[in-house]
Tab-separated table of C-alpha atoms (C1' of nucleotides) in Angstrom:
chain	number	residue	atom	x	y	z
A	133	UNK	CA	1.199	-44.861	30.810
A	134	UNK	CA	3.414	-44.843	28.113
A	135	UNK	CA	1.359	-45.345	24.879
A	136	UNK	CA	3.460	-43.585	22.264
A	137	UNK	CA	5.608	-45.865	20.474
A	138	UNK	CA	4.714	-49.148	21.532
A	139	UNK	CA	3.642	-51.866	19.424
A	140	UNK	CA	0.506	-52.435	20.212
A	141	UNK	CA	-1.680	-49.191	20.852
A	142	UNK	CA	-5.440	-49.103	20.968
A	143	UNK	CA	-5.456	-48.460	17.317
A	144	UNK	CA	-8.649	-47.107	15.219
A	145	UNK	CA	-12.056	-48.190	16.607
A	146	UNK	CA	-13.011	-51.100	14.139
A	147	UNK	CA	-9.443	-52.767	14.917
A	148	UNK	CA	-10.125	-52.988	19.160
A	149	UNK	CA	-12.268	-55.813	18.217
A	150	UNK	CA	-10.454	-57.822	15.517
A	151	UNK	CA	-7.303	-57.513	18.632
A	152	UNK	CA	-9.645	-58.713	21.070
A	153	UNK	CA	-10.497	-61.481	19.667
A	154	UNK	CA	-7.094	-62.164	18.639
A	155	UNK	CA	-6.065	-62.266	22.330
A	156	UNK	CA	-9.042	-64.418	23.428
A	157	UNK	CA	-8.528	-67.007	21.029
A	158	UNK	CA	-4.771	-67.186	22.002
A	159	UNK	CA	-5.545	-67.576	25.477
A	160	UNK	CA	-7.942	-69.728	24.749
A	161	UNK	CA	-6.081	-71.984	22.500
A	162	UNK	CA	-3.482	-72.419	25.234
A	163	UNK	CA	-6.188	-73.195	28.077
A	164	UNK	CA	-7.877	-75.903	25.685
A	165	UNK	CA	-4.526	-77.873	24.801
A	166	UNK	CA	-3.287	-77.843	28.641
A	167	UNK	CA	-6.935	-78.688	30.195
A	168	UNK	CA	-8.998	-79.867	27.543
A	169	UNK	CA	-12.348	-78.699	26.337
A	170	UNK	CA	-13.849	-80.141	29.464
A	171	UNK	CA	-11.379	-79.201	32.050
A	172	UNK	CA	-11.072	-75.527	30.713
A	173	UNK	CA	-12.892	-72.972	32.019
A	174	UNK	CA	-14.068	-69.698	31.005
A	175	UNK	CA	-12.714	-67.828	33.956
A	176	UNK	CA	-9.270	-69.036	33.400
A	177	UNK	CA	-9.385	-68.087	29.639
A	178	UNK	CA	-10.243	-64.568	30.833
A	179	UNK	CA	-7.744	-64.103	33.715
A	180	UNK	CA	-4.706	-65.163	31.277
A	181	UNK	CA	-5.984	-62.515	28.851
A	182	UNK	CA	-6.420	-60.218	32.004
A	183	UNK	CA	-10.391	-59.234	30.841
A	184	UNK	CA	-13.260	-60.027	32.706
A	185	UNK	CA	-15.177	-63.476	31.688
A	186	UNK	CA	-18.449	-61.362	30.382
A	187	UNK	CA	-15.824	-59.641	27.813
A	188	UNK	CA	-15.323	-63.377	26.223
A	189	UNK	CA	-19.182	-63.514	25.865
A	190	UNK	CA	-19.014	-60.199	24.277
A	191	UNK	CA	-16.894	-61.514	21.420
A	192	UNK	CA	-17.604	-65.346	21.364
A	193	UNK	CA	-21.394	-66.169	22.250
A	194	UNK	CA	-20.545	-70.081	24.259
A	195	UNK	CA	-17.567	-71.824	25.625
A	196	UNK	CA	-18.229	-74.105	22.698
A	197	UNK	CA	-18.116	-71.561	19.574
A	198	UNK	CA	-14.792	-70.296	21.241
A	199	UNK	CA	-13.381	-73.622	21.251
A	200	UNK	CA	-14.532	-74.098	17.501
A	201	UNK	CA	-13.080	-71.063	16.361
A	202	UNK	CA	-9.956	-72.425	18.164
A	203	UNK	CA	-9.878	-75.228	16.446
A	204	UNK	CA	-10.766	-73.618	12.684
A	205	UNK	CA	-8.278	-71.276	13.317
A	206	UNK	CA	-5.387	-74.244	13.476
A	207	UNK	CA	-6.941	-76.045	10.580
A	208	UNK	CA	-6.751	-73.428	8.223
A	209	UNK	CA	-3.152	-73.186	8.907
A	210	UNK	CA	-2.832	-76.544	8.526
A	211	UNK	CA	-4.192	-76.967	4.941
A	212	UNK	CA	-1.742	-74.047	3.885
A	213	UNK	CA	1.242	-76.318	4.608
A	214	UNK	CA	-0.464	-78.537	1.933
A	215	UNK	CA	-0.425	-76.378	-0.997
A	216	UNK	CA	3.189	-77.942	-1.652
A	217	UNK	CA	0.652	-80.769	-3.768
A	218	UNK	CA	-0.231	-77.994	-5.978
A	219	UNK	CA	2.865	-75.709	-6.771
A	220	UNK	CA	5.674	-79.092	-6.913
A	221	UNK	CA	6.969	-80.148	-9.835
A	222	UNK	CA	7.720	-84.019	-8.537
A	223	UNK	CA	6.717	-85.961	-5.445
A	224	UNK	CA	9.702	-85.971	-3.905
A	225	UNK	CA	9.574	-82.424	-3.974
A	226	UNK	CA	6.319	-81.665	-2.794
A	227	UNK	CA	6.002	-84.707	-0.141
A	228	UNK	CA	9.395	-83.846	1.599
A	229	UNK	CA	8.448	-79.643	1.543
A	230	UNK	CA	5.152	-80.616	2.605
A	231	UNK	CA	6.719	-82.308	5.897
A	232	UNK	CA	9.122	-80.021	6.365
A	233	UNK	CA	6.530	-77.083	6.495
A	234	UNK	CA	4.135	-79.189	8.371
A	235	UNK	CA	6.729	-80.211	11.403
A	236	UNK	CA	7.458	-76.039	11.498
A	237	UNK	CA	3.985	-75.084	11.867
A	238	UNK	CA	4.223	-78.027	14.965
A	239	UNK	CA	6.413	-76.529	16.409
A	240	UNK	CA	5.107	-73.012	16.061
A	241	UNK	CA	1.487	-73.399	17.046
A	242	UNK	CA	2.367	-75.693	19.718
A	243	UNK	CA	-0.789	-75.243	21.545
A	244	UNK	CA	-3.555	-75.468	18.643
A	245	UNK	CA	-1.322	-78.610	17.288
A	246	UNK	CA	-2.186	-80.168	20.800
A	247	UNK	CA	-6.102	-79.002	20.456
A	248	UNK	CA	-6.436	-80.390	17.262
A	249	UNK	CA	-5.100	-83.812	18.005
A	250	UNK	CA	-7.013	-83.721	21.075
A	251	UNK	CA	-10.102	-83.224	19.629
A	252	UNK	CA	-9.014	-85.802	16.534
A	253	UNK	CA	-8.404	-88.719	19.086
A	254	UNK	CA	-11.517	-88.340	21.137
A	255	UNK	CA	-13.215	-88.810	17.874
A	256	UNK	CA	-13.484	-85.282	17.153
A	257	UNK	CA	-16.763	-85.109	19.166
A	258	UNK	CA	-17.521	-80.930	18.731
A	259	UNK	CA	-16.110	-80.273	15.191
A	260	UNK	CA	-17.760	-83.287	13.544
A	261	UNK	CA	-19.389	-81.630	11.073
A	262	UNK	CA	-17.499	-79.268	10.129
A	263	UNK	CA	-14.801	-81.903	9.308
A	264	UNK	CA	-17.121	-84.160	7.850
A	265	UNK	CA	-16.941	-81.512	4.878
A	266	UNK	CA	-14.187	-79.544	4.492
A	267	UNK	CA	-11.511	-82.731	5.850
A	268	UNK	CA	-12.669	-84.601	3.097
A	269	UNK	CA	-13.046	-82.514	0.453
A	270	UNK	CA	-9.531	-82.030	1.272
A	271	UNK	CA	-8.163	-85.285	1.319
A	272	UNK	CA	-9.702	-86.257	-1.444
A	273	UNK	CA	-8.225	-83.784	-3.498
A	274	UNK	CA	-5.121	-84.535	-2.081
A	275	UNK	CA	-5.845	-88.182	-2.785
A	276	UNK	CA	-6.399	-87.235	-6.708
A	277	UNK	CA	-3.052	-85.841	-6.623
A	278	UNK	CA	-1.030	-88.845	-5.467
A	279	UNK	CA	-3.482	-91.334	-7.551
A	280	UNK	CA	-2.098	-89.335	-10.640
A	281	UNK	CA	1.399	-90.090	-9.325
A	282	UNK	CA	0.964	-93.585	-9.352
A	283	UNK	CA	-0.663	-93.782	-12.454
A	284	UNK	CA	2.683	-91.646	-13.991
A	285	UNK	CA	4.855	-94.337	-12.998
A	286	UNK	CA	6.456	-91.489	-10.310
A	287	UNK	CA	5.863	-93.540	-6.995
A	288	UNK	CA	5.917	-96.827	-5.914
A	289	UNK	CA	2.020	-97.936	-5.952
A	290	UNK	CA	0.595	-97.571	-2.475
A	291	UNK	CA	-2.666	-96.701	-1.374
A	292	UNK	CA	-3.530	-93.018	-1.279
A	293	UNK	CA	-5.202	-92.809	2.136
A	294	UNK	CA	-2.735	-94.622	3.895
A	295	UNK	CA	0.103	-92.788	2.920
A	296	UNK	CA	-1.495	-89.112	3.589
A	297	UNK	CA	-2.286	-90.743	7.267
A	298	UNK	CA	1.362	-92.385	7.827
A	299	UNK	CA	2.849	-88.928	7.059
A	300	UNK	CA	0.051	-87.071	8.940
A	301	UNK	CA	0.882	-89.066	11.652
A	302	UNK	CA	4.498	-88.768	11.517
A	303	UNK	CA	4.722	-85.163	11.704
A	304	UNK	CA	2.054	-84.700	14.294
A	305	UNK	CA	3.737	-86.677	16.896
A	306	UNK	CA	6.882	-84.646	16.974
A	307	UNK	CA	4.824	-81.765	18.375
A	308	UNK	CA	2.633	-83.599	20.271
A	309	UNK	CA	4.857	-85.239	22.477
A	310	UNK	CA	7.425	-82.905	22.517
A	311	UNK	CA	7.284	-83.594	26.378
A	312	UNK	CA	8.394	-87.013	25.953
A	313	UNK	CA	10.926	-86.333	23.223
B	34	UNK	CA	-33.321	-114.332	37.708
B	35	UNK	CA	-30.535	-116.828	36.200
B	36	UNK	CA	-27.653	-116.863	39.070
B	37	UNK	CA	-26.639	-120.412	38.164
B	38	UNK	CA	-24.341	-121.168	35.523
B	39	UNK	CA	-23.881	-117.713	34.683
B	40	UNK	CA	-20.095	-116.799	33.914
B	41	UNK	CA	-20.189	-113.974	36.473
B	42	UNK	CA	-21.707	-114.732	40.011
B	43	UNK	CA	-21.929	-112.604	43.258
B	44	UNK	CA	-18.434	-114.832	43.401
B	45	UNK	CA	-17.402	-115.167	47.422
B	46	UNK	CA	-18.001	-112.269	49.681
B	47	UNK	CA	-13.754	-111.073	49.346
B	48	UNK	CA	-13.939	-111.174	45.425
B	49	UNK	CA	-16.835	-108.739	45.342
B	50	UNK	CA	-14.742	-105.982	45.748
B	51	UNK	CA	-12.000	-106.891	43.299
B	52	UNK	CA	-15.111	-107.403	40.814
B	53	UNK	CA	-16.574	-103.814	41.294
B	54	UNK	CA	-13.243	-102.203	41.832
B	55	UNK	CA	-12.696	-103.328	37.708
B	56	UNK	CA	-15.990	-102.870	36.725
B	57	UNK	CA	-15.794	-99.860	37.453
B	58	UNK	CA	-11.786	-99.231	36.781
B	59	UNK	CA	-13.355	-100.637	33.279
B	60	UNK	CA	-16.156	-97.721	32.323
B	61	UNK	CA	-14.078	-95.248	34.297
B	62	UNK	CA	-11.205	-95.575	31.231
B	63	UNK	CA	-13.934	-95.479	28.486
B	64	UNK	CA	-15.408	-92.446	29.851
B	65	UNK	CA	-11.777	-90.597	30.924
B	66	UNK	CA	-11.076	-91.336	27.165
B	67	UNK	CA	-14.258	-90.066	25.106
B	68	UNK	CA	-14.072	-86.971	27.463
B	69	UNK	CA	-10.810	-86.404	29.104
B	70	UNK	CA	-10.120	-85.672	32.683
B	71	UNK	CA	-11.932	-82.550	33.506
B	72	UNK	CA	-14.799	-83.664	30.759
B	73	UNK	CA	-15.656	-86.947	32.296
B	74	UNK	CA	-17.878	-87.309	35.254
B	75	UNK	CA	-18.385	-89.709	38.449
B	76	UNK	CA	-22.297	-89.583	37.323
B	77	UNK	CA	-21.368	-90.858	33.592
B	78	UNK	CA	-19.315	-93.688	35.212
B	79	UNK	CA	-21.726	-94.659	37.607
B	80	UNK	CA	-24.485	-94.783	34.978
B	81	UNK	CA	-22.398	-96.503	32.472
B	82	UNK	CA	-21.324	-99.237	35.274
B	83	UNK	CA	-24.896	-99.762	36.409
B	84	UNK	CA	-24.034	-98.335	39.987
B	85	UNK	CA	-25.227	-95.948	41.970
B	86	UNK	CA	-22.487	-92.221	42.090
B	87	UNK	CA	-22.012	-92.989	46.071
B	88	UNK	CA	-20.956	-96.430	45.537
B	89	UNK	CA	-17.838	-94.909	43.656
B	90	UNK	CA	-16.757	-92.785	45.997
B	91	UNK	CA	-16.956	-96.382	48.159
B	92	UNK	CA	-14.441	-97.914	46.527
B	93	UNK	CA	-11.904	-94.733	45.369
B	94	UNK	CA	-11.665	-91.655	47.520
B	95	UNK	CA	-12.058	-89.150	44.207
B	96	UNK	CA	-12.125	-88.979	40.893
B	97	UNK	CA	-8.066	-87.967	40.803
B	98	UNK	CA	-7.730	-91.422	42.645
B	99	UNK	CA	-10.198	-93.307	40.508
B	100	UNK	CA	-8.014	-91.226	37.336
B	101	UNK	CA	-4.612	-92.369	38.453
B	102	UNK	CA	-5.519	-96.298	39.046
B	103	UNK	CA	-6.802	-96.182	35.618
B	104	UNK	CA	-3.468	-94.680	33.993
B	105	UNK	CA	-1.656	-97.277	36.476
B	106	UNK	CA	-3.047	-99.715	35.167
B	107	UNK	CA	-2.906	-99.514	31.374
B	108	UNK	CA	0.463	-98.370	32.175
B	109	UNK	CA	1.407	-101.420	33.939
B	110	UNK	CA	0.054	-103.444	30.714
B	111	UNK	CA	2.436	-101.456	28.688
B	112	UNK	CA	5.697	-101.752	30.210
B	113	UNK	CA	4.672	-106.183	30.160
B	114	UNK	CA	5.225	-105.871	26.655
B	115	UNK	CA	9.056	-104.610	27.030
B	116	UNK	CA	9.952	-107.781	28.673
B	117	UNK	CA	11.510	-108.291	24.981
B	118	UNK	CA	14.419	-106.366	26.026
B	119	UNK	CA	15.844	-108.595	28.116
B	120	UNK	CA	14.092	-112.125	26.975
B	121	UNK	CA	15.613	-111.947	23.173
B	122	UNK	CA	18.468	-113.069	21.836
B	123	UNK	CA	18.845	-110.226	19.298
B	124	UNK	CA	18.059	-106.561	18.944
B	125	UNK	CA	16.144	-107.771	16.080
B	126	UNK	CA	13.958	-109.888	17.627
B	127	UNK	CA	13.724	-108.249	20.503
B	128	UNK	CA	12.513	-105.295	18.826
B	129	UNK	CA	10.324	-106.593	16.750
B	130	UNK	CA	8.510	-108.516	19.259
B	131	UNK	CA	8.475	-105.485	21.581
B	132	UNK	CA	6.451	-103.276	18.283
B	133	UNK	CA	4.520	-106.393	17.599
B	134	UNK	CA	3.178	-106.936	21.129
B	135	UNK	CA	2.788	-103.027	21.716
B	136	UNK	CA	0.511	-102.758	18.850
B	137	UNK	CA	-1.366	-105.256	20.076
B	138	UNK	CA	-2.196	-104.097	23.128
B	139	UNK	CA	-2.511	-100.773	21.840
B	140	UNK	CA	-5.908	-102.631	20.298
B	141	UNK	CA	-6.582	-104.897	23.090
B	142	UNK	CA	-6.815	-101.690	25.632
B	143	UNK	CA	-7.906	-99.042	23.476
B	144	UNK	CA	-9.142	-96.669	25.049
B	145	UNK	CA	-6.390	-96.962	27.831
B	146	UNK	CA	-3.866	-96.201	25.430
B	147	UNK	CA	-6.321	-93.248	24.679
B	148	UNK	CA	-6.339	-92.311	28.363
B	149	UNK	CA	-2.224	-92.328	28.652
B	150	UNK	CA	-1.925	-90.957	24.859
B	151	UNK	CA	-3.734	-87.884	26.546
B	152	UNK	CA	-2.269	-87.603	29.633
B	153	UNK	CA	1.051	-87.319	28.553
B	154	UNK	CA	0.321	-84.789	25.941
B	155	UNK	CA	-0.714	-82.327	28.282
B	156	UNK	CA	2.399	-82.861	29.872
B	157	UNK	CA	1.002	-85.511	32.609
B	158	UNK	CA	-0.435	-82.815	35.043
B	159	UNK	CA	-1.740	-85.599	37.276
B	160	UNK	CA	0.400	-88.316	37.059
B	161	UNK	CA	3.623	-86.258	36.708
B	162	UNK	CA	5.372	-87.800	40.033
B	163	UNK	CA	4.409	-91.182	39.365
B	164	UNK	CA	6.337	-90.861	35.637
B	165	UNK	CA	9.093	-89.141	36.977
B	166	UNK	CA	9.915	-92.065	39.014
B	167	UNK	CA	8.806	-95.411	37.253
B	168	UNK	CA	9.216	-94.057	34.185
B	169	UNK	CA	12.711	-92.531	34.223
B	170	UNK	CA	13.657	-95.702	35.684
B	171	UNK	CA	12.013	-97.671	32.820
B	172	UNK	CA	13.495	-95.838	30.386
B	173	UNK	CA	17.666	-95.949	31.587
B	174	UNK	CA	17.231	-99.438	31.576
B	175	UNK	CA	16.002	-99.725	28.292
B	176	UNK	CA	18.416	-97.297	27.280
B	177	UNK	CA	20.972	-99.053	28.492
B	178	UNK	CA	20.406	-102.483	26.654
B	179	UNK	CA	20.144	-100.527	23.496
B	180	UNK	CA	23.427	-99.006	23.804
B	181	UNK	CA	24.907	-101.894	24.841
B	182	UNK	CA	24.123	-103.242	21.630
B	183	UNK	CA	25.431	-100.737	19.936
B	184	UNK	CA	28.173	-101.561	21.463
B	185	UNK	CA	28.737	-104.916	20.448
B	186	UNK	CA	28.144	-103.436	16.844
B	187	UNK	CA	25.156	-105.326	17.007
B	188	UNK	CA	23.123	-102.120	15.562
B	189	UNK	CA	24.356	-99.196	13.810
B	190	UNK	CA	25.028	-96.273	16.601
B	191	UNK	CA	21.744	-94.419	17.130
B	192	UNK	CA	21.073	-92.270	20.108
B	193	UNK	CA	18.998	-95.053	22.639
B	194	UNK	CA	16.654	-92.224	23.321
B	195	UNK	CA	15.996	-91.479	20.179
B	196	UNK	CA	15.306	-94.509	18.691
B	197	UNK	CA	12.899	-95.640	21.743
B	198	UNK	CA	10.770	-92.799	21.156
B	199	UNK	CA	10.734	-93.049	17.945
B	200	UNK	CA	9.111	-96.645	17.940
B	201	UNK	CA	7.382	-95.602	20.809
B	202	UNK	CA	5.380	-92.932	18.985
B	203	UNK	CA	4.748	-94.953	16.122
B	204	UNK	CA	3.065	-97.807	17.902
B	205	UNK	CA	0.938	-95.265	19.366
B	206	UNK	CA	-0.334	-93.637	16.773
B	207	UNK	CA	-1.915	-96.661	15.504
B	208	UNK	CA	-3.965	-96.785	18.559
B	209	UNK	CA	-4.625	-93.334	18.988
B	210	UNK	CA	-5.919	-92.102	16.126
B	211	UNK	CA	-8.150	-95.392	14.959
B	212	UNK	CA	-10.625	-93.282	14.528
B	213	UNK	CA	-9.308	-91.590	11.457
B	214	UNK	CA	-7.140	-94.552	10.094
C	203	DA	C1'	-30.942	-116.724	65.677
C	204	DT	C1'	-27.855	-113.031	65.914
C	205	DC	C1'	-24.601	-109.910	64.954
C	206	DA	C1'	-20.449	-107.384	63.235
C	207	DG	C1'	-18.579	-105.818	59.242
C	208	DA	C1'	-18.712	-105.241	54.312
C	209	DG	C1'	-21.362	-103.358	50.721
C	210	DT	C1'	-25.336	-100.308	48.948
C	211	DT	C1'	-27.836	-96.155	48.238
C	212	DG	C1'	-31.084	-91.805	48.063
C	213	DA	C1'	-30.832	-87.446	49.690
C	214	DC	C1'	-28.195	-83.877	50.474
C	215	DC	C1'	-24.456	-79.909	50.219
C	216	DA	C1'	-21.020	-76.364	49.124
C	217	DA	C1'	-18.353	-74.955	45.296
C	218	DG	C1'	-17.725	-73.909	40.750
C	219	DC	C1'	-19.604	-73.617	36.276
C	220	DA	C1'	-21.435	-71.248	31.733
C	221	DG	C1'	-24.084	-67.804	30.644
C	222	DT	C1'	-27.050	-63.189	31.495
C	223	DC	C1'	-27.963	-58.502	32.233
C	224	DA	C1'	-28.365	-53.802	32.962
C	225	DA	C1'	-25.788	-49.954	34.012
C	226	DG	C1'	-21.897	-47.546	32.811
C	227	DA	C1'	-17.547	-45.929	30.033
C	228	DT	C1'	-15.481	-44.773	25.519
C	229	DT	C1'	-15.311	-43.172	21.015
C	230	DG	C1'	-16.084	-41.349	16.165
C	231	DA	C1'	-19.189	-38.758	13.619
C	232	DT	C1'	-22.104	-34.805	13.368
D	44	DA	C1'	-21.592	-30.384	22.800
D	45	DT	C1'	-24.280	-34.391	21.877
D	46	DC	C1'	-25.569	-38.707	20.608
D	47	DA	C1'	-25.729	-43.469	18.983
D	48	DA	C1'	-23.049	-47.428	18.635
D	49	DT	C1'	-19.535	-50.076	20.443
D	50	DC	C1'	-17.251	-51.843	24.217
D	51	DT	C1'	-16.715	-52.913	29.375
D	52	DT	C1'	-17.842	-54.967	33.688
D	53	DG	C1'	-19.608	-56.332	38.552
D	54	DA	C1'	-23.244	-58.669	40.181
D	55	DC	C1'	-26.218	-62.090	39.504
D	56	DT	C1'	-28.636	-66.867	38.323
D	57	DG	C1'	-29.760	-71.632	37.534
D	58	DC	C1'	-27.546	-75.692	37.105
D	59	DT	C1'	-24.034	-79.277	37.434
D	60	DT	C1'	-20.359	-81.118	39.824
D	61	DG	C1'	-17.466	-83.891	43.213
D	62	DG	C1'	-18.071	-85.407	47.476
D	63	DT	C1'	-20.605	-86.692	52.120
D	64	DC	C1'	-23.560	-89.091	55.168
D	65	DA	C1'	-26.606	-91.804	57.785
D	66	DA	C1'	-29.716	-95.248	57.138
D	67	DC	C1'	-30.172	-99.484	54.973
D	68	DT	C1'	-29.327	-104.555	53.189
D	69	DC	C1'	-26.665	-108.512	52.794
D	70	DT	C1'	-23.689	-112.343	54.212
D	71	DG	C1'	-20.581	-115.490	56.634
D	72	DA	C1'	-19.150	-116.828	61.135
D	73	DT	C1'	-20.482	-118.039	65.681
DNA sequence: ATCAGAGTTGACCAAGCAGTCAAGATTGAT
DNA sequence: ATCAATCTTGACTGCTTGGTCAACTCTGAT
């Protein structure tokens, strides 16, 4: 009932799945951040997204490639709030847009923010791999970037690491406790 | 084979159960901190604690009771090291000491702090009652010598809250994410 | 020596879990 | 109309889980 101008129709065959999916990994990423990996469970993944549980298998083969697409998903949003390195003409530029960006995408993607830290303080024990490549290759172009800095004269000296982690750190805590603060 | 000058003996029938009660209090917090709540099981804390899964259940009712004595406990720990509050002369000192001796035990009981870092990020589905009293209580107090301070000009005006949190998330972080710093 | 009470434990159970499957519904192309 | 591919779903399975229980051992007091 009522399918004409709504927002979100069926639309053409080859979309129903790309939407699926969408909705599954929402529901999921909100089950995962409020129970854990562990503690969720298939069943209530599928009753949030009102679909029955074999519909999930349909579009994600395991509980655990679900959860890693979760998690992906958040990452690569992540890394776009970095591109301020690239595009900033000075440090203090693209440190302070880079935390400004980062603390908004907290705040919007509540949920996968509390996923990712999740998995990141348990030692990230299911996306090892996969940060194990594309983490560092990341920070250690990042890394590069703030070396140069230094060298320039254009920061105090301080080691690279530490200061991506000290930000890092800063910013994620104001969305993960956000039911503290 | 080798009961005699061993540090740890069978001890007197009575202290037998306050041995085994933190034994397994002890591998209980390691394992509700590599896996969370709902990934951690009685069998994994049994095995890691040399015990049979029954003998558990002898000594805590269920794993929500086994979970909560755990957080209690590190809990307990934490709020020791805000005795600075009300033992130092200065805001100064008393702050400092309170960071210094929070980070500390943020290494001496890591994987508590783990344990608590997790729980309350998920909005403390378990131990919510529990915080809402201790912790609320905690927390005016402390608020209340900080804006006292303030004051006595002793510290320029910041919002108590604020500033509690705000050292409160920091010492944490050092703990919780060890893994990547 | 004996005995009550604390501590120990293997075997067991019902419930809930991730994952499977085969039969059916839907749809776009012909 | 028909047909193949995609999508949907209730019913199922094998396994793991938290929790129970009754039989057992151990120990300190009498």
């Amino acid at each position: 009932m009522g399918e004409m101008k709504n927002t979100a129709r069926p639309a053409s065959r080859s979309d129903i799945r790309e939407e699926n999916e969408r909705l599954i990994l929402d529901c999921a990423e909100r089950v995962f951040a409020e129970r854990g990996f562990g503690g969720a469970t298939m069943q209530e993944i599928a009753d949030r997204a009102g679909l029955p549980k074999a519909n999930l298998h349909y579009y994600f083969m395991s509980k655990e490639t679900l959860y890693r697409r979760v998690v992906e998903r958040i990452f690569t949003i992540w890394l776009q709030a970095a591109e301020a390195f690239e595009t900033s003409a000075t440090p203090q530029i693209a440190l302070s847009t880079y935390i400004a960006r980062k603390m908004e995408l907290s705040r919007e993607y509540r949920y996968g923010s509390k996923v990712w830290a999740n998995e990141v303080m348990q030692g990230a024990p299911i996306i090892q791999d996969y940060l194990e490549v594309t983490l560092r290759d990341w920070t250690e172009t990042r890394i590069e970037v703030i070396r140069s800095w230094v060298a320039a004269g254009q920061i105090r000296p301080v080691d690279p690491r530490w200061l991506l982690y000290m930000i890092w750190a800063t910013t994620q805590h104001y969305a993960d406790f956000a039911h503290q603060i």
